[in-house]
Short mmCIF file of C-alpha atoms in Angstrom, two decimals:
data_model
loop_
_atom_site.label_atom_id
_atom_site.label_comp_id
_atom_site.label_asym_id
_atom_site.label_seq_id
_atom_site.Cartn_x
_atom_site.Cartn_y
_atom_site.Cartn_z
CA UNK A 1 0.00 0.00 0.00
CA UNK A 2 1.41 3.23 -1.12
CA UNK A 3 -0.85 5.59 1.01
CA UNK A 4 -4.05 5.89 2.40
CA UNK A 5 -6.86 8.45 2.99
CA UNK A 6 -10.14 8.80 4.95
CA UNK A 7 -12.60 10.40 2.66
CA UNK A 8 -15.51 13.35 3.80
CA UNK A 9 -18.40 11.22 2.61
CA UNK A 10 -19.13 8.27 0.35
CA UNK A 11 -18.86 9.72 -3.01
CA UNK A 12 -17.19 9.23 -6.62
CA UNK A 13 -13.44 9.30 -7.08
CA UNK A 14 -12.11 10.15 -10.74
CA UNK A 15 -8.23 10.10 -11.94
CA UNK A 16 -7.85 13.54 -13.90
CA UNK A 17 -4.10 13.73 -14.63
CA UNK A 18 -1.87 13.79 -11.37
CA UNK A 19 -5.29 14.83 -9.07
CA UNK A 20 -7.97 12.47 -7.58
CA UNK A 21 -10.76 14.51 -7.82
CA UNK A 22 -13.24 13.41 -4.98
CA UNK A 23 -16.86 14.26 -5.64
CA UNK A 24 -19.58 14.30 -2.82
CA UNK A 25 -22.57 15.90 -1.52
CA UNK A 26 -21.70 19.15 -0.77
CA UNK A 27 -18.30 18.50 -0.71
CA UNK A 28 -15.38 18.29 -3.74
CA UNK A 29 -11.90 17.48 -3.05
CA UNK A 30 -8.89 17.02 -4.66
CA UNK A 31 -6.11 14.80 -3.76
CA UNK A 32 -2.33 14.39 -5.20
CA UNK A 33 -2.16 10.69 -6.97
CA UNK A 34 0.85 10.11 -6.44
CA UNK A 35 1.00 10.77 -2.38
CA UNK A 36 -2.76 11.10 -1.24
CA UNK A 37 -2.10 14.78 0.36
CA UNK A 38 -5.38 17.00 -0.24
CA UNK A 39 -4.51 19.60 -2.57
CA UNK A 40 -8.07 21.68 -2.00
CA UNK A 41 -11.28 21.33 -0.53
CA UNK A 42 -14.58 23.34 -1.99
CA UNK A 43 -18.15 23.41 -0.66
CA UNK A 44 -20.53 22.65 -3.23
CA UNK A 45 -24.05 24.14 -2.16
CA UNK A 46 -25.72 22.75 -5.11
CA UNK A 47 -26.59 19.25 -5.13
CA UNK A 48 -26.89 19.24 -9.24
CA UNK A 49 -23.24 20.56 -9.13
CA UNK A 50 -21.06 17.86 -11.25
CA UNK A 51 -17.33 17.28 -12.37
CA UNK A 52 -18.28 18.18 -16.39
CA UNK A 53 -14.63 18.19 -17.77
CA UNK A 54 -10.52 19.14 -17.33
CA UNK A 55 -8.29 20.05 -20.08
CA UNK A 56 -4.88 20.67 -18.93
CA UNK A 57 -5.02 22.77 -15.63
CA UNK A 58 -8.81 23.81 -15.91
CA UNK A 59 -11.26 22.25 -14.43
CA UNK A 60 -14.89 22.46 -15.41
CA UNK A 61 -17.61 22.55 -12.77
CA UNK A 62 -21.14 22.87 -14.40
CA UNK A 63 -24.92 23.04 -12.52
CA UNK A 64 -28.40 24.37 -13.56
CA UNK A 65 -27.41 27.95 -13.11
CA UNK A 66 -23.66 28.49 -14.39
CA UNK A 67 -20.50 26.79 -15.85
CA UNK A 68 -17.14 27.54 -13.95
CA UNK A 69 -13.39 26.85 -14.03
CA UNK A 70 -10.87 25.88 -11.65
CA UNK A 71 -7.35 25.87 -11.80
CA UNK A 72 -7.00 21.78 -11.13
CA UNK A 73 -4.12 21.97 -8.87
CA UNK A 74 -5.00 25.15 -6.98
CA UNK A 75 -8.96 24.59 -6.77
CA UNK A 76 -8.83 28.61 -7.25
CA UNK A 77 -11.73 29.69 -9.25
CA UNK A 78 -10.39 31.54 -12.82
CA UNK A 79 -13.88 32.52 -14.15
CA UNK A 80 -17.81 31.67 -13.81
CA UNK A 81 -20.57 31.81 -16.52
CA UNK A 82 -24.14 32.26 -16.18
CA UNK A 83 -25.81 29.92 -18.77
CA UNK A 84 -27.30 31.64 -21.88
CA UNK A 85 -25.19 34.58 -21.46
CA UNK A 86 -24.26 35.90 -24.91
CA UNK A 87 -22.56 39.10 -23.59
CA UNK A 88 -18.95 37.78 -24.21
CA UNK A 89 -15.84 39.77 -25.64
CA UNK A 90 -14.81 38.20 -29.09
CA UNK A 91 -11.57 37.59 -28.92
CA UNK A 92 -9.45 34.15 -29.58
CA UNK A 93 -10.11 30.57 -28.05
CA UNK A 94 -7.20 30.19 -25.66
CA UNK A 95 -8.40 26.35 -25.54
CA UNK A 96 -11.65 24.70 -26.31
CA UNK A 97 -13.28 22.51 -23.43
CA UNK A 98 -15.69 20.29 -24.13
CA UNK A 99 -18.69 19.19 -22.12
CA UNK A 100 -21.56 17.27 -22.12
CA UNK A 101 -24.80 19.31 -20.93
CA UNK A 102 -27.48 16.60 -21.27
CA UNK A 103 -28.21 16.06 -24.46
CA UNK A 104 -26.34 18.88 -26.14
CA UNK A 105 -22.08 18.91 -26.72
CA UNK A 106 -20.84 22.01 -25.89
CA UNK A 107 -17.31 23.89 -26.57
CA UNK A 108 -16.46 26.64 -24.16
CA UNK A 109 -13.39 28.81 -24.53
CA UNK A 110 -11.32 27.48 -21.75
CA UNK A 111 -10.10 31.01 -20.67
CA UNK A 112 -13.44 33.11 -20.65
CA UNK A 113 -16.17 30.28 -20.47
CA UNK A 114 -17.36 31.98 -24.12
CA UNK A 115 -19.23 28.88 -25.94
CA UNK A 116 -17.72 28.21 -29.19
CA UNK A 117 -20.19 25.48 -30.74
CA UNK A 118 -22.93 23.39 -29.38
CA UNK A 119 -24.17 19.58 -31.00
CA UNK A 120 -27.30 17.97 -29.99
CA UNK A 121 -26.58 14.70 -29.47
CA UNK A 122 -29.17 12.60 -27.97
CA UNK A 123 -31.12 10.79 -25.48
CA UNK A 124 -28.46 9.87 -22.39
CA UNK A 125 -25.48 11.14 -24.17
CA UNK A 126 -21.88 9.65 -23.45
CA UNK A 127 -18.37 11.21 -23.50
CA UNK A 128 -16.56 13.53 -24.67
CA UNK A 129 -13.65 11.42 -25.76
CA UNK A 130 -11.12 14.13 -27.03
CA UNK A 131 -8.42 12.90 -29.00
CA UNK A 132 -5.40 14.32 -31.59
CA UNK A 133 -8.54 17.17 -32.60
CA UNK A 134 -11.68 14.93 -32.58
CA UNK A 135 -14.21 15.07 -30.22
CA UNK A 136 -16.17 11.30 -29.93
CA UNK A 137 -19.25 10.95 -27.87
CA UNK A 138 -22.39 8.87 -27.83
CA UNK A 139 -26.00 8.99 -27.55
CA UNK A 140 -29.19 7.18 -28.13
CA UNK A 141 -31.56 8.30 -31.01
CA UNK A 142 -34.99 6.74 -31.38
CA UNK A 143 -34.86 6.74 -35.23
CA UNK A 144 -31.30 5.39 -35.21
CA UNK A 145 -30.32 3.44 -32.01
CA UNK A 146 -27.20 3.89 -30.48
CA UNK A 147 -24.87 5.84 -32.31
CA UNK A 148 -21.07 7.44 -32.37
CA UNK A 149 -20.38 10.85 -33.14
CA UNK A 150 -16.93 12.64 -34.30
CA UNK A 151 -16.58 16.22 -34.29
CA UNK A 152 -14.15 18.65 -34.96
CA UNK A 153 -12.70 19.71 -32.03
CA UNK A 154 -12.11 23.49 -32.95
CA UNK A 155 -15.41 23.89 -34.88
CA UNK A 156 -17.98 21.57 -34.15
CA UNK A 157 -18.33 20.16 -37.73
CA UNK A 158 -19.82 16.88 -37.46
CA UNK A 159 -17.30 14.28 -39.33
CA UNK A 160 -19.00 11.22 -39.24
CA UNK A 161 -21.71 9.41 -36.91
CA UNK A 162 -22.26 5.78 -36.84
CA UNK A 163 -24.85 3.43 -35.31
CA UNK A 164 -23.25 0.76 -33.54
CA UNK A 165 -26.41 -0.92 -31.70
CA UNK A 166 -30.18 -0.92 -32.84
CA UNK A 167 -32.73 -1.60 -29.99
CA UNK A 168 -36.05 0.03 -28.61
CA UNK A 169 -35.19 1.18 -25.09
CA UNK A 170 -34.81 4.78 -24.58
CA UNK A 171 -30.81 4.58 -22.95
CA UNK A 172 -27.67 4.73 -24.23
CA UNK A 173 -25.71 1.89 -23.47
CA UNK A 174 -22.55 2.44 -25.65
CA UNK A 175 -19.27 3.32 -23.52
CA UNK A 176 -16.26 5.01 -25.56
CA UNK A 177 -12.98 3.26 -23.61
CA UNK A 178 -10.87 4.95 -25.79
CA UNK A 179 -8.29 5.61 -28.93
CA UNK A 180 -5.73 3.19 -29.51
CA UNK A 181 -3.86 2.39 -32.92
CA UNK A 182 -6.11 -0.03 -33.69
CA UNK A 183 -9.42 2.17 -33.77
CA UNK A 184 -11.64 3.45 -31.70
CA UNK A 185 -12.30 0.75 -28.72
CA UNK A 186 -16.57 0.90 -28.04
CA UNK A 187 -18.53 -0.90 -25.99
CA UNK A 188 -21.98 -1.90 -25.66
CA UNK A 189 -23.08 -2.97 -22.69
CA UNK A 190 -25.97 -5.08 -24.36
CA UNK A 191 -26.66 -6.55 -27.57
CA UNK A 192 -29.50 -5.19 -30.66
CA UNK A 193 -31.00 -5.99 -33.28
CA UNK A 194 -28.70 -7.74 -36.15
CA UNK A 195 -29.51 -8.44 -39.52
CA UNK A 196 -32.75 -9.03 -41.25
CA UNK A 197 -34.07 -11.73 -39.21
CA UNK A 198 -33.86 -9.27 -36.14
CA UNK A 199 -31.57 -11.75 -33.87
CA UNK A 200 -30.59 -10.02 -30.52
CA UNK A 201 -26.49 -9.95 -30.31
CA UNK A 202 -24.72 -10.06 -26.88
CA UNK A 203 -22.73 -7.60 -24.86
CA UNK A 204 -19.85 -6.11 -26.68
CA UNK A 205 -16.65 -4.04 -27.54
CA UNK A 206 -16.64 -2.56 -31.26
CA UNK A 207 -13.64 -1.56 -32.95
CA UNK A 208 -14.53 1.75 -34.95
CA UNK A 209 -11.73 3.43 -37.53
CA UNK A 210 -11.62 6.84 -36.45
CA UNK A 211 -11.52 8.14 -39.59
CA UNK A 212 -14.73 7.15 -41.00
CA UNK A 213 -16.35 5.27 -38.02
CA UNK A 214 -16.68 2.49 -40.13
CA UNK A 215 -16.49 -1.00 -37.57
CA UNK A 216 -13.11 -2.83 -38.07
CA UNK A 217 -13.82 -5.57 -35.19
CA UNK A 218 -15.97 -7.03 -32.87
CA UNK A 219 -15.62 -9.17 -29.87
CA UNK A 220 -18.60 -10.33 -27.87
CA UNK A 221 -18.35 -11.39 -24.44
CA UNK A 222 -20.95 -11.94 -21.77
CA UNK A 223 -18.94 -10.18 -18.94
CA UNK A 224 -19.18 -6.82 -20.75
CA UNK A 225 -22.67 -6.31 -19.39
CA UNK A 226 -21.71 -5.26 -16.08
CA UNK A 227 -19.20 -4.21 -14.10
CA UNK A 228 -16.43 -1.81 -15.10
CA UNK A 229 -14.10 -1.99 -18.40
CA UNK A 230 -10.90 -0.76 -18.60
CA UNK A 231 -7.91 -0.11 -22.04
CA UNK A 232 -5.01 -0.81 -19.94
CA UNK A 233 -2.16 0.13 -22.29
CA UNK A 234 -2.41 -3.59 -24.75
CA UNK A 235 -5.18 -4.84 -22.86
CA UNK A 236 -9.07 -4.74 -21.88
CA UNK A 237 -9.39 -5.18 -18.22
CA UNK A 238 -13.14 -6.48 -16.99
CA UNK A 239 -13.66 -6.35 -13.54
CA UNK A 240 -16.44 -9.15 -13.46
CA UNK A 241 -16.94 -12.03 -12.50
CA UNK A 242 -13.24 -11.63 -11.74
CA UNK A 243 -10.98 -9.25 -13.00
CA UNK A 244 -9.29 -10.59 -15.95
CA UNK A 245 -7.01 -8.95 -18.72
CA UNK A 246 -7.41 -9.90 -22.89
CA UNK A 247 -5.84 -8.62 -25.35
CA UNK A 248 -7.37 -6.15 -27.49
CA UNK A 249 -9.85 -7.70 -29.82
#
């Protein structure tokens, strides 16, 4: 054991970089990764208040009322943004964050919060995935299933979608794991419709080309359903029923 910590409250822990960023009600605090020492605390009086998105050393805190930054090692606030605000100085994009608002992508300059570009997505929208100037994310559209969007990072332009799984429930259950040199890793967490007979297909991970979305691979396996997945450098690590490492399909 390399170092322990008692936390406020039960609450979600996510890796951002070389912070733990702790996330409970009314509470949000950040921890160093590599020793456990709490960097900053900060009350959060909102309970809709949610981690939306870090780029670099800004942190993105979004609720019903406002978007605003941190600086992620500091926790010191750099600007705040009242949504729908339009009154915002023109000048360059320092850095475009990205953040999912629902059902709607959104690019905010990351030194003014100025929005840059908005996408509507979908029903229970996934992501952002940001990678070398693409911005992947997911969502469910009743027409279309579950799809896979790429966007321009800078400008918003959509690039490509895909639909990856066709069912009837109203829920997203793609999961973008991430970019590796093979494609695009996917997964679903269950199976759709396939072909014309309408045969139901089990959980699992699509490879996408992240060029055109187009699906390279496909490997199905039953413990995909639940339980967390993981790209571990070479590998796919699945947590259930025991953890387990493969190979990437």
């Amino acid at each position: 054991m390399r170092w322990w910590r008692d936390l406020p409250s039960a609450g979600a822990l996510r890796s951002i970089g070389p912070v733990l960023l702790h996330g409970a009600p009314g509470d949000l605090t950040a921890l160093h990764s590599g020793t456990g020492e709490i960097l900053w605390r900060r009350a959060v009086t909102d309970p809709s208040t949610r981690s939306a998105a870090a780029v670099g050393d800004c942190l993105l805190l979004g609720d019903e009322r406002q978007f605003q930054a941190l600086d992620l090692m500091s926790g010191r606030r750099t600007w705040s943004q009242l949504r729908g605000r339009e009154a915002f100085e023109r000048t360059p994009a320092l850095r475009p964050v990205h953040v999912l608002d629902g059902e709607v992508l959104r690019a905010l300059d990351g030194g003014t919060g100025r929005e840059l570009w908005q996408f509507a997505l979908g029903v229970r929208a996934r992501g952002p995935l940001v990678e070398r100037g693409t911005v992947y994310a997911a969502a469910h559209r009743a027409q279309g299933g579950d799809l896979v969007f790429a966007l321009d990072a800078e400008t918003g332009a959509l690039r490509w979608q895909r639909t990856v799984v066709r069912h009837d429930a109203a829920e997203c259950t793609l999961e973008l794991l991430g970019l590796r040199p093979g494609g695009l890793y996917v997964r679903a967490r269950s199976g759709g419709r396939r072909g014309l007979l309408g045969r139901e297909a089990g959980p699992f991970v699509a490879v996408l080309d992240p060029a055109t979305g187009r699906q390279l691979r496909q490997w199905v396996h039953p413990a995909l359903a639940e339980g967390d997945a993981v790209l571990v450098g070479g590998h796919l690590v699945l947590s259930r029923p025991e953890l387990a490492a493969y190979g990437l399909p």
